[in-house]
CSV table of C-alpha atoms and ligand atoms in Angstrom, one decimal:
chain,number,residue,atom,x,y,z
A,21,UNK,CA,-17.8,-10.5,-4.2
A,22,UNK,CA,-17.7,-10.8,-7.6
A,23,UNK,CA,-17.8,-7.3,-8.5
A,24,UNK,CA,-14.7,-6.7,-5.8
A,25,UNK,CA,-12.9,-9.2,-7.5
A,26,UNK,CA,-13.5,-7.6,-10.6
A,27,UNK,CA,-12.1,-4.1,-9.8
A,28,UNK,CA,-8.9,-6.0,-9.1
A,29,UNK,CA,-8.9,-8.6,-11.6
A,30,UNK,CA,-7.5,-5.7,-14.6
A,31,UNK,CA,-4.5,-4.6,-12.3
A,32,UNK,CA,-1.3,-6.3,-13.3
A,33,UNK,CA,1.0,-6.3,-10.5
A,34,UNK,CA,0.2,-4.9,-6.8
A,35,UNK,CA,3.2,-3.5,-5.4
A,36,UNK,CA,3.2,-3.0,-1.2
A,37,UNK,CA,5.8,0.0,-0.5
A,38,UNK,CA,6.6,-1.1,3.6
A,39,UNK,CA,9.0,-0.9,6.4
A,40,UNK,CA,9.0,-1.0,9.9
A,41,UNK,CA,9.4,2.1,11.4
A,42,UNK,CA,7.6,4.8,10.9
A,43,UNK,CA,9.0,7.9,8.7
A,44,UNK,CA,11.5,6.4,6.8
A,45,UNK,CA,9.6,7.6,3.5
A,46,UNK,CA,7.3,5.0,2.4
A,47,UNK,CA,4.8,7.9,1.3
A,48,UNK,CA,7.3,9.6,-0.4
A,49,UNK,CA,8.3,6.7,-2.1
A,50,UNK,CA,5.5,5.2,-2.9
A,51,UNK,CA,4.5,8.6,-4.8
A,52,UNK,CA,7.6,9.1,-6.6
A,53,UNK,CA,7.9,5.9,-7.5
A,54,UNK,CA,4.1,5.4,-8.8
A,55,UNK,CA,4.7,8.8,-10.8
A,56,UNK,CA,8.1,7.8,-12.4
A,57,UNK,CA,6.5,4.4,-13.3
A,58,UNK,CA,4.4,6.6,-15.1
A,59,UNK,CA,7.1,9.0,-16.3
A,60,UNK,CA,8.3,5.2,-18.1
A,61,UNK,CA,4.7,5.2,-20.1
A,62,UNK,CA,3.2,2.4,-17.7
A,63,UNK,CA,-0.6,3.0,-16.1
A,64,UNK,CA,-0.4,3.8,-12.2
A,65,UNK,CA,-2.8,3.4,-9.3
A,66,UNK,CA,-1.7,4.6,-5.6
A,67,UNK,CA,-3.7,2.9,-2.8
A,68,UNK,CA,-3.1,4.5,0.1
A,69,UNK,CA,-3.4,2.2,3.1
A,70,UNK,CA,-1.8,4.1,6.1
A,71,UNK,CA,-5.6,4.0,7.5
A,72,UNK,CA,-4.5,5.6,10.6
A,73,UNK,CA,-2.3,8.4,9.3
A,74,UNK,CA,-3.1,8.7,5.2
A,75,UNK,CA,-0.7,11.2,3.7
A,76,UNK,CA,-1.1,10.6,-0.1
A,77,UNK,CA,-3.7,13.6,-0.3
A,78,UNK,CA,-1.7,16.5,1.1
A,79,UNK,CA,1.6,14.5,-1.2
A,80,UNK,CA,-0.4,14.9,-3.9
A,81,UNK,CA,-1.5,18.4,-3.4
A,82,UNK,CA,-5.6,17.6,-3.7
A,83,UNK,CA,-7.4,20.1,-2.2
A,84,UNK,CA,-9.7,18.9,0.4
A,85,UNK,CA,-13.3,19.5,-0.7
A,86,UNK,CA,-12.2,17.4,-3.9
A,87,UNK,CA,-14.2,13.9,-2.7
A,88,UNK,CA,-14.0,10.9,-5.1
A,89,UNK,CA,-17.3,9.8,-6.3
A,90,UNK,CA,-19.5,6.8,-4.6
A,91,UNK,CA,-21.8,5.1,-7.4
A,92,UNK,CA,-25.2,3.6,-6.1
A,93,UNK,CA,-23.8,0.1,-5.3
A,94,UNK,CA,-21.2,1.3,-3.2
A,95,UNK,CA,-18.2,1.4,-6.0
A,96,UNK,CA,-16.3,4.3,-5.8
A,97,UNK,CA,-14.4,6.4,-8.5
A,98,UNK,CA,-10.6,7.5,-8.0
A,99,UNK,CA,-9.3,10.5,-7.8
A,100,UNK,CA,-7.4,11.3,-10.5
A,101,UNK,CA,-4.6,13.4,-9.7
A,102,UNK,CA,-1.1,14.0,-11.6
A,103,UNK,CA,-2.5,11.0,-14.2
A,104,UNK,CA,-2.8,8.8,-11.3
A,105,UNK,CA,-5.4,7.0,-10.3
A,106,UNK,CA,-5.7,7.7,-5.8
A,107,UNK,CA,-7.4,6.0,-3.3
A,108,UNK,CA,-6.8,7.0,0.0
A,109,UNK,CA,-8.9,6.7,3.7
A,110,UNK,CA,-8.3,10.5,4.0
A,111,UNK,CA,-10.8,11.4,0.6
A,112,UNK,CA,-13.7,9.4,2.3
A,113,UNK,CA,-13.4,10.9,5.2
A,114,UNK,CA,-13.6,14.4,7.1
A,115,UNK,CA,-10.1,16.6,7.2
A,116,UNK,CA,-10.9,18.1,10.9
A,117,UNK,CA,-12.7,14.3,12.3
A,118,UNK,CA,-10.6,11.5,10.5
A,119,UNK,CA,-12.6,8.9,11.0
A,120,UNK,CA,-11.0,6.4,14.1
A,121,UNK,CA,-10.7,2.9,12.3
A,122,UNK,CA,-8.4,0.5,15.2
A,123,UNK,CA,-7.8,-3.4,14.8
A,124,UNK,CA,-10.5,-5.6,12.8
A,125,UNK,CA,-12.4,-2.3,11.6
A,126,UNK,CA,-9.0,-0.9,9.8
A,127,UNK,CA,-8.4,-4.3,8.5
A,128,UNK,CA,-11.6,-4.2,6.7
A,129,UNK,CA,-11.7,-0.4,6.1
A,130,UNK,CA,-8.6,-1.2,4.1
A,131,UNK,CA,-10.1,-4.3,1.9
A,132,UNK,CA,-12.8,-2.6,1.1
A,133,UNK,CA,-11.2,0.4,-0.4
A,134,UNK,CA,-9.0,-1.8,-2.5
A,135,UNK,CA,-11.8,-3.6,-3.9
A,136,UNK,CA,-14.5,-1.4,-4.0
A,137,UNK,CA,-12.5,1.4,-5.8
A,138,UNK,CA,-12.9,1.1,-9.8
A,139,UNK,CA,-8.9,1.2,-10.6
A,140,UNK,CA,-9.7,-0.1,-14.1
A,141,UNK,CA,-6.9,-1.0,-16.2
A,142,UNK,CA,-3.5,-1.1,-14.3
A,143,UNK,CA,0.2,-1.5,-15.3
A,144,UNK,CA,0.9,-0.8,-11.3
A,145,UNK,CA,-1.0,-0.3,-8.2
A,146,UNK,CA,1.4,1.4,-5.6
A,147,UNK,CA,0.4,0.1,-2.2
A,148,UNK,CA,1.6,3.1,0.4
A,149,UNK,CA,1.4,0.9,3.8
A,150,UNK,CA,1.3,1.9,6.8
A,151,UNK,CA,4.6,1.3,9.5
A,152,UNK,CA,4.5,-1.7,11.2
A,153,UNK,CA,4.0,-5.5,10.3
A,154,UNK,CA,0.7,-6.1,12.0
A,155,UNK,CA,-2.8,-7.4,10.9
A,156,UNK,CA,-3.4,-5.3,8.2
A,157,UNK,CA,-0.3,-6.7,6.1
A,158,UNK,CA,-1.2,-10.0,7.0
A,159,UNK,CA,-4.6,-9.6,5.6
A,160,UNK,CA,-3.4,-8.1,2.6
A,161,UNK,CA,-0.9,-10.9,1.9
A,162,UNK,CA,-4.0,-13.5,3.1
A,163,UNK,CA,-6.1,-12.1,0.7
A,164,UNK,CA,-4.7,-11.1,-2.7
A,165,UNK,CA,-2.5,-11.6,-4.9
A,166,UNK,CA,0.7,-9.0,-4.3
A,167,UNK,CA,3.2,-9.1,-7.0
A,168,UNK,CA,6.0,-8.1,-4.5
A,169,UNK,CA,7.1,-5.4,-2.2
A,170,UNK,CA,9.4,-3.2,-1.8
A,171,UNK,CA,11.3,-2.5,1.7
A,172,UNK,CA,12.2,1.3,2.7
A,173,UNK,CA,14.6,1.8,6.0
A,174,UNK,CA,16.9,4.4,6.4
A,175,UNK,CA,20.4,3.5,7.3
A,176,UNK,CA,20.0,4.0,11.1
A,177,UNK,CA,20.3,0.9,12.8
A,178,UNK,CA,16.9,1.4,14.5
A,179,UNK,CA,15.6,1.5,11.1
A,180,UNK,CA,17.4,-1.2,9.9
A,181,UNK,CA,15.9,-3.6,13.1
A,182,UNK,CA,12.6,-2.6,11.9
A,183,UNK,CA,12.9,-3.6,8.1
A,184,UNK,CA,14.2,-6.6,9.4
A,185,UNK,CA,10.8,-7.3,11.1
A,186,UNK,CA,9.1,-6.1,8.4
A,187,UNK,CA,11.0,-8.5,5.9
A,188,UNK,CA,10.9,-11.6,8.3
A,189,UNK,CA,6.7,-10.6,8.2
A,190,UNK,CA,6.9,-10.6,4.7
A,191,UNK,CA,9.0,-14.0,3.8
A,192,UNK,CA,6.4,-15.4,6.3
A,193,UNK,CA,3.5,-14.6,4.4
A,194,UNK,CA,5.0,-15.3,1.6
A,195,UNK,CA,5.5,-11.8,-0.4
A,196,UNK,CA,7.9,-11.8,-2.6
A,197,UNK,CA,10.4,-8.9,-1.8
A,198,UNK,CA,11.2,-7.1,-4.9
A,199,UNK,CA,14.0,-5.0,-3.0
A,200,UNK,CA,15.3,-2.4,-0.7
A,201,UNK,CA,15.1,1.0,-0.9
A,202,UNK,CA,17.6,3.1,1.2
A,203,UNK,CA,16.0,6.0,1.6
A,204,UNK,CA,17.8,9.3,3.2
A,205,UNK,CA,20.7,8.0,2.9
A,206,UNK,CA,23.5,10.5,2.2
A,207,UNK,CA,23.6,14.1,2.3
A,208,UNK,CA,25.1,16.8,-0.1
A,209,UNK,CA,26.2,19.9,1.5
A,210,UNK,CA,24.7,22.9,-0.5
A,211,UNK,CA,27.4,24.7,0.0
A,212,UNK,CA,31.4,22.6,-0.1
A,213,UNK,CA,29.0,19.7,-2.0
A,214,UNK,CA,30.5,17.6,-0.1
A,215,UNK,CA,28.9,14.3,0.3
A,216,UNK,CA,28.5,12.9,3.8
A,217,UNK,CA,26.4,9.8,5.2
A,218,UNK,CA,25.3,11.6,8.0
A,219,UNK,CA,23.3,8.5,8.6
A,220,UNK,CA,25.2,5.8,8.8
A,221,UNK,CA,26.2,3.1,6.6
A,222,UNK,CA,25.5,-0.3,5.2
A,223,UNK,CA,22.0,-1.0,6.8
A,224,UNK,CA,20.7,-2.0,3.0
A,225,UNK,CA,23.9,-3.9,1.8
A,226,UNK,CA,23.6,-5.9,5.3
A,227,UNK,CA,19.8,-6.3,4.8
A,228,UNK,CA,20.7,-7.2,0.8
A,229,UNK,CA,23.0,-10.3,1.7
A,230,UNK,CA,21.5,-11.5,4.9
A,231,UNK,CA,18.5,-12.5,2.1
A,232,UNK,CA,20.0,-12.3,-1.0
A,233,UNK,CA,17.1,-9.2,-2.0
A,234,UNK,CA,18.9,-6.5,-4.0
A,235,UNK,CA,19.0,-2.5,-3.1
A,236,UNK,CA,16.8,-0.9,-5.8
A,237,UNK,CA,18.0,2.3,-4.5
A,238,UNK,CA,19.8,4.2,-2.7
A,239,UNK,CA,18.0,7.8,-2.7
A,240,UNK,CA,19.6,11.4,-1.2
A,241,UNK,CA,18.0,13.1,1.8
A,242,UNK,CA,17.1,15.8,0.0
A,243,UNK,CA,15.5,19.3,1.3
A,244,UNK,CA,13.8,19.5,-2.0
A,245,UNK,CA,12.2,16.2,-1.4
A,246,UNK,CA,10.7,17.2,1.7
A,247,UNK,CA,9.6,20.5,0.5
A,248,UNK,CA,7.9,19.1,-2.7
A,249,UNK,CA,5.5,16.4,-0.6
A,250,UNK,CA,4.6,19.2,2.1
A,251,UNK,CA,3.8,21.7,-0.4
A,252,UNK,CA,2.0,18.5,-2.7
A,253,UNK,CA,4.5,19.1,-5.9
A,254,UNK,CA,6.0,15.6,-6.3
A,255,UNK,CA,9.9,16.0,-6.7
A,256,UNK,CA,9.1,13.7,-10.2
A,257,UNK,CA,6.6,16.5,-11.6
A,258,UNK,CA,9.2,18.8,-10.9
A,259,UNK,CA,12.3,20.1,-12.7
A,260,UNK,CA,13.6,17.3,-15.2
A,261,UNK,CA,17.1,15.8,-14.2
A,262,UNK,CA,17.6,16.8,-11.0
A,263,UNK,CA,19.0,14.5,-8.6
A,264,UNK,CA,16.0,13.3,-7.0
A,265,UNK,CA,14.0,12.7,-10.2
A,266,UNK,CA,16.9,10.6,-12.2
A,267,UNK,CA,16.9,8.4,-8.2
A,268,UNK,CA,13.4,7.9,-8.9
A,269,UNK,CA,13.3,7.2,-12.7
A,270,UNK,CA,15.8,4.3,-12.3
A,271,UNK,CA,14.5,3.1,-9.0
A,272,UNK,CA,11.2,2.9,-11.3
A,273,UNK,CA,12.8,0.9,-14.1
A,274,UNK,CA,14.3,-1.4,-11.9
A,275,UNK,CA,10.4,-2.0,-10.5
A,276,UNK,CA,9.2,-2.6,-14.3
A,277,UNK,CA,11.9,-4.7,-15.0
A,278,UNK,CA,11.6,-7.1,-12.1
A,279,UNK,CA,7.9,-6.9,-12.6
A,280,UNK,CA,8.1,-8.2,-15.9
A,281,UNK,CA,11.3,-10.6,-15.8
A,282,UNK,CA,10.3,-12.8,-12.2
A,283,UNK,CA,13.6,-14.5,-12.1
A,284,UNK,CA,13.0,-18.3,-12.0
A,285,UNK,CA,12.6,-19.7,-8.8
A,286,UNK,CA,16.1,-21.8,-9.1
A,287,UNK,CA,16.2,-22.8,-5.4
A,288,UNK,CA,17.1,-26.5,-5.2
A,289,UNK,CA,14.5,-28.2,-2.3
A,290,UNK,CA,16.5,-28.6,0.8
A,291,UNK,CA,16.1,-31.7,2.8
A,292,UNK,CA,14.7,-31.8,5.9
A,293,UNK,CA,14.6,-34.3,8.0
A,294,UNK,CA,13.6,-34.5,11.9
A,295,UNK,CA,14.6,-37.8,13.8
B,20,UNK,CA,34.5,-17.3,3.5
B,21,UNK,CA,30.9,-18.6,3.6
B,22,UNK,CA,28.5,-18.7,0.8
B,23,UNK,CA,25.0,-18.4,0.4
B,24,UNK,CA,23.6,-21.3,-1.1
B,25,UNK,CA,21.2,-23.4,0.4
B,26,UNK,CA,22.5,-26.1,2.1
B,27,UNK,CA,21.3,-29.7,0.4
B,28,UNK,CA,20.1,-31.0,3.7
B,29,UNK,CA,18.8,-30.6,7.0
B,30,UNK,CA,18.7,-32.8,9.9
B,31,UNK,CA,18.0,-33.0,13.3
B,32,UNK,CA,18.3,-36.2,15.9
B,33,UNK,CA,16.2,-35.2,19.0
B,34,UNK,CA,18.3,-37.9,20.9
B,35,UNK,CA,21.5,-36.4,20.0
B,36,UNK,CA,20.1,-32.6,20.1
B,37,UNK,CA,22.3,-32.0,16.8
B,38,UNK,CA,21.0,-30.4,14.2
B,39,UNK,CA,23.6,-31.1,11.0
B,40,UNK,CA,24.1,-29.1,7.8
B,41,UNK,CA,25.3,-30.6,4.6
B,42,UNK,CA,26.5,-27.9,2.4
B,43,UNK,CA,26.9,-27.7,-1.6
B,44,UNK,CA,30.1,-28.4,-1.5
B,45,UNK,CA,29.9,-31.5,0.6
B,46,UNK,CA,31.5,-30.3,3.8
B,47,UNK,CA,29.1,-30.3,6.8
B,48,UNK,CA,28.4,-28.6,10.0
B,49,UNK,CA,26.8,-29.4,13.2
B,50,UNK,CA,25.5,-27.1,16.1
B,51,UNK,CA,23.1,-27.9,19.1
B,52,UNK,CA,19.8,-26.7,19.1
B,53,UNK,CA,19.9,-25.1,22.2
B,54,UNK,CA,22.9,-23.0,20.7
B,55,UNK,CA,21.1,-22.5,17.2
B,56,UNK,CA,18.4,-20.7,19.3
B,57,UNK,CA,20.6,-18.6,21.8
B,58,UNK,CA,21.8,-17.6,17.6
B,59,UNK,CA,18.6,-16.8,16.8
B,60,UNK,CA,18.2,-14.7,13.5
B,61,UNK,CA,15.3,-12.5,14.5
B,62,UNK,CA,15.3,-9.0,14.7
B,63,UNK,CA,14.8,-9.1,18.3
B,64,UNK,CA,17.4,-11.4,19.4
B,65,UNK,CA,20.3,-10.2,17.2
B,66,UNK,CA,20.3,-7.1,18.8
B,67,UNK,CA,20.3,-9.1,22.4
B,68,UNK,CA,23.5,-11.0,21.0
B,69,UNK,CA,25.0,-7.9,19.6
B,70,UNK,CA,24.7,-5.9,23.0
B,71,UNK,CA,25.8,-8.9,24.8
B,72,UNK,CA,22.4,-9.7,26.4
B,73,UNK,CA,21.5,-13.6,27.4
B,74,UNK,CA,19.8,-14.9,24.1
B,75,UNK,CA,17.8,-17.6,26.2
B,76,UNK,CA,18.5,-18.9,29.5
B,77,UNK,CA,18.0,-22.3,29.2
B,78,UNK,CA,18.3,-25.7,27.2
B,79,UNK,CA,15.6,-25.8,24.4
B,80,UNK,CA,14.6,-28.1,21.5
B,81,UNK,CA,13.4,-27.7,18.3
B,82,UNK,CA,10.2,-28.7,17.2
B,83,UNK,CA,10.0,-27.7,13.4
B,84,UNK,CA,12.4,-26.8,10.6
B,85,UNK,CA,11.2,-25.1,7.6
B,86,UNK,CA,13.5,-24.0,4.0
B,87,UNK,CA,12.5,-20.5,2.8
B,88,UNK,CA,15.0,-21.2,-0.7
B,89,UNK,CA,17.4,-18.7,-1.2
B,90,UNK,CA,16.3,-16.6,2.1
B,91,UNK,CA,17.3,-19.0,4.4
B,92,UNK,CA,15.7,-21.4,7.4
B,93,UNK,CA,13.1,-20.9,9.6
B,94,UNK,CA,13.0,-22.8,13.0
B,95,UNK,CA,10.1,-23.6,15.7
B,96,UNK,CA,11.8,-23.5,19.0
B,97,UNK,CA,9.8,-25.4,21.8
B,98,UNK,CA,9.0,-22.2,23.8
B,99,UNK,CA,7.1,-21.4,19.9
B,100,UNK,CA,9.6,-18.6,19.4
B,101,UNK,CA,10.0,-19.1,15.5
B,102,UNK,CA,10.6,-15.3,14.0
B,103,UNK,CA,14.0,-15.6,12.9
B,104,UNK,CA,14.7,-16.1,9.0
B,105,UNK,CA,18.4,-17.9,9.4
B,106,UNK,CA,20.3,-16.5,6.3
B,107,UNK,CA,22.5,-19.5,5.0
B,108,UNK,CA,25.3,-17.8,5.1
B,109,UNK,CA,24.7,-17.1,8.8
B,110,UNK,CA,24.2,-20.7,9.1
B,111,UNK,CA,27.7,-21.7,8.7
B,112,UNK,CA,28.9,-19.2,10.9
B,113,UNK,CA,27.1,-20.0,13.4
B,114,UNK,CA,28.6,-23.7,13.0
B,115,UNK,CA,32.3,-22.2,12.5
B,116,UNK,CA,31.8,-20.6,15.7
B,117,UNK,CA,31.8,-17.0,14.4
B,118,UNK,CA,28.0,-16.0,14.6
B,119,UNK,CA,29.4,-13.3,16.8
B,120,UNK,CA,31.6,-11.9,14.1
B,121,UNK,CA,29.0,-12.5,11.3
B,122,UNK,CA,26.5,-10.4,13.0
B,123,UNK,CA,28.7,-7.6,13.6
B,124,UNK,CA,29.1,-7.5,10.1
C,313,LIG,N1,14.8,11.5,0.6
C,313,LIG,C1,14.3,12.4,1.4
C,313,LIG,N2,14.9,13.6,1.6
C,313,LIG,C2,14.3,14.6,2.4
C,313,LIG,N3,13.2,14.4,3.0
C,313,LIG,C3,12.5,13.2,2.9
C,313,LIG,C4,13.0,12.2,2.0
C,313,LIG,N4,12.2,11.1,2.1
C,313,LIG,C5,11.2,11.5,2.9
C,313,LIG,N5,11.4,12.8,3.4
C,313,LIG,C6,10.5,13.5,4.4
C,313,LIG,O1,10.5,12.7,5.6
C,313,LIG,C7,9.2,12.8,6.1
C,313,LIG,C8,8.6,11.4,6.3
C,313,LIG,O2,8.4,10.8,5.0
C,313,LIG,P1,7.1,10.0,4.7
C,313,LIG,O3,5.9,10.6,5.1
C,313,LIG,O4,7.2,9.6,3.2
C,313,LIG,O5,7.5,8.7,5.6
C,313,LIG,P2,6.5,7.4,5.9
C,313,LIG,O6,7.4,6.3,6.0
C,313,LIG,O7,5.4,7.3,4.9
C,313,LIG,O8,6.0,7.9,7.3
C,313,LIG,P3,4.7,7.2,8.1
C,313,LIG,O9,5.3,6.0,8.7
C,313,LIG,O10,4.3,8.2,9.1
C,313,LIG,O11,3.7,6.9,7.1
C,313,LIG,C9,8.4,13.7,5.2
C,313,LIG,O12,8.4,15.0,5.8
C,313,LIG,C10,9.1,13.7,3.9
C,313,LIG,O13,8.9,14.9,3.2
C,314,LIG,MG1,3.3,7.2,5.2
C,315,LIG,ZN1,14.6,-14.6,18.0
């Protein structure tokens, strides 16, 4: 116990990238965002707790037979990948049989790797969850001490139910939500450049003012993006200034600056009273 | 129209099945409990009301009340149905009779 607390004990703010649904780009968030972070000069970890469906290795581009090492009392060392520091189920485990963590198991598969992983001295650790609002993020929440998270949805109304679950989940548990990130949320023809939101519209300003949680950003569906994290380039790494990267590098300064500036808690007590 | 400042208090008479808001700016606003939970904030039971689906088909009370600050009001139903975060702002619309409106955005 003590040691587990120790890996944790130098990282300064923990950082859970969720949303409800599934595919919305939590991965590729969490990425970019933990690489422009970096980009900014701050030190980056990237947990990657999708135990059922990890994606942070192929994202990142590390070859398979590259395993992190596991010292003799069970610590184990990061990958370092990019300048980043990367945890992830899929390194201690076999590509062609992923290892079948359900329930209780994955809950403690997923403590484990936070605090048995030597992350050393942190600025950020990028928490790339997995979809939903189950156990797992009520564990997490239960269990240490998360700075804040951030909420992706895409602005499809089905995506926009789920990050409402997932933000109801997290006001529960008490997680501070840093903000929203829309994520695919307008296109740009490659050929009129016209803009369109193929999409849909307003799912993070309604999600913004229903609890007062700001939109961090509000990033492009991009082919680029996609082809970056399937080929393992992260669009940040790649050419300076393009669209995507200048989404990400601001989305990232926002992060730093509401890491470092908490805005007083200013909320007057409300009475309650039940006769 | 509303605003979304948390209201100064909170209370409801189990007798009276009222549950009354008193906002910052003085005014108040009352609404039944059964009609609070056929409002209900929740992800769930939004898009019931929005597609015109029965919320919850009979009287209920309300067994706890809970301030989140700035993100609004939680509420135990007696049937334990307590997921929905009430906004404040959607709070007073659901007292001006416009929860409808205010959901459709
Ligand atoms: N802004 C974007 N523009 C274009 N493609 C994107 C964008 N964001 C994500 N994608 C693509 O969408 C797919 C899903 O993204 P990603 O894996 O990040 O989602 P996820 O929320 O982590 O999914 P899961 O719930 O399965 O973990 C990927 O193929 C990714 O490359
Ligand atoms: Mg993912
Ligand atoms: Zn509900």
């Amino acid at each position: 116990m003590a040691n587990t607390e120790k890996n944790l004990s130098c990282i300064k703010n923990i950082i859970l990238v969720a949303s409800g649904k599934g595919g919305v780009g939590k991965s590729t968030t969490s990425l970019n965002l933990a690489l422009s972070l970096q980009v900014l000069g701050k030190s980056v970890g990237i947990l990657d707790a999708d135990i059922y469906g990890p994606s942070q290795r192929k994202m990142l581009g590390i070859p398979n037979e590259v395993k992190p090492e596991v010292l003799e009392n069970n610590e184990i060392v990061p990958i370092e990948h990019h300048g980043l520091k990367a945890m992830s189920a899929a390194f201690l485990s076999d590509e062609k049989a992923p290892m079948v963590w359900r329930g209780p198991m994955a809950v403690r598969a997923l403590q484990q790797m936070l605090t048995l992983t030597k992350w050393g001295q942190l600025d950020f650790l990028i928490i790339d969850m997995p979809p939903g609002t189950g156990d797992i993020h009520i564990s997490l929440a239960q269990q240490f001490n998360i700075s804040a998270a951030i909420v992706v949805t895409t602005p499809q109304i089905i995506s926009e139910i789920d990050a409402r679950k997932a933000i109801e989940m997290l006001i529960k548990v008490k997680i501070p939500i840093m903000g929203i990130v829309e994520n695919m949320a307008s296109f740009t023809c490659p050929h009129c450049r016209e803009e369109s939101r193929i999409f849909g519209d307003g799912a993070a300003s309604r999600l913004a003012s229903d609890y007062q949680i700001p939109t961090l950003a509000s990033l492009p569906l991009m082919q680029e993006i996609q082809e970056n994290a399937d080929n393992g380039v992260p669009s940040i790494t790649q050419i300076e200034g393009s669209e995507a990267s200048d989404a990400y590098l601001s989305l990232a300064a926002k992060v730093i600056a509401r890491s470092y500036n908490k805005p007083d808690d200013t909320s007057k007590s409300v009475n309650i009273s039940i006769v | 129209m509303y605003n979304a400042l948390p209201a100064v208090s909170v209370s409801y008479d189990r007798a009276t099945h009222i549950v009354t808001f008193v906002w910052q700016d003085e005014t108040r606003g009352e609404v039944s409990d059964t009609e609070l939970r056929s409002f209900c904030a929740c992800a769930d039971c939004r898009v019931k009301t929005l597609v015109g689906q029965v919320v919850i088909g009979r009287d209920c009370t309300i067994e706890s009340i809970e301030a989140l600050g700035t993100a609004g009001l939680t509420v135990r139903y007696c049937d334990g149905h307590d997921k929905g975060i009430y906004p404040w702002e959607y709070l007073q619309a659901i007292c001006a009779g416009d929860a409808k409106e205010y959901l459709r955005g």
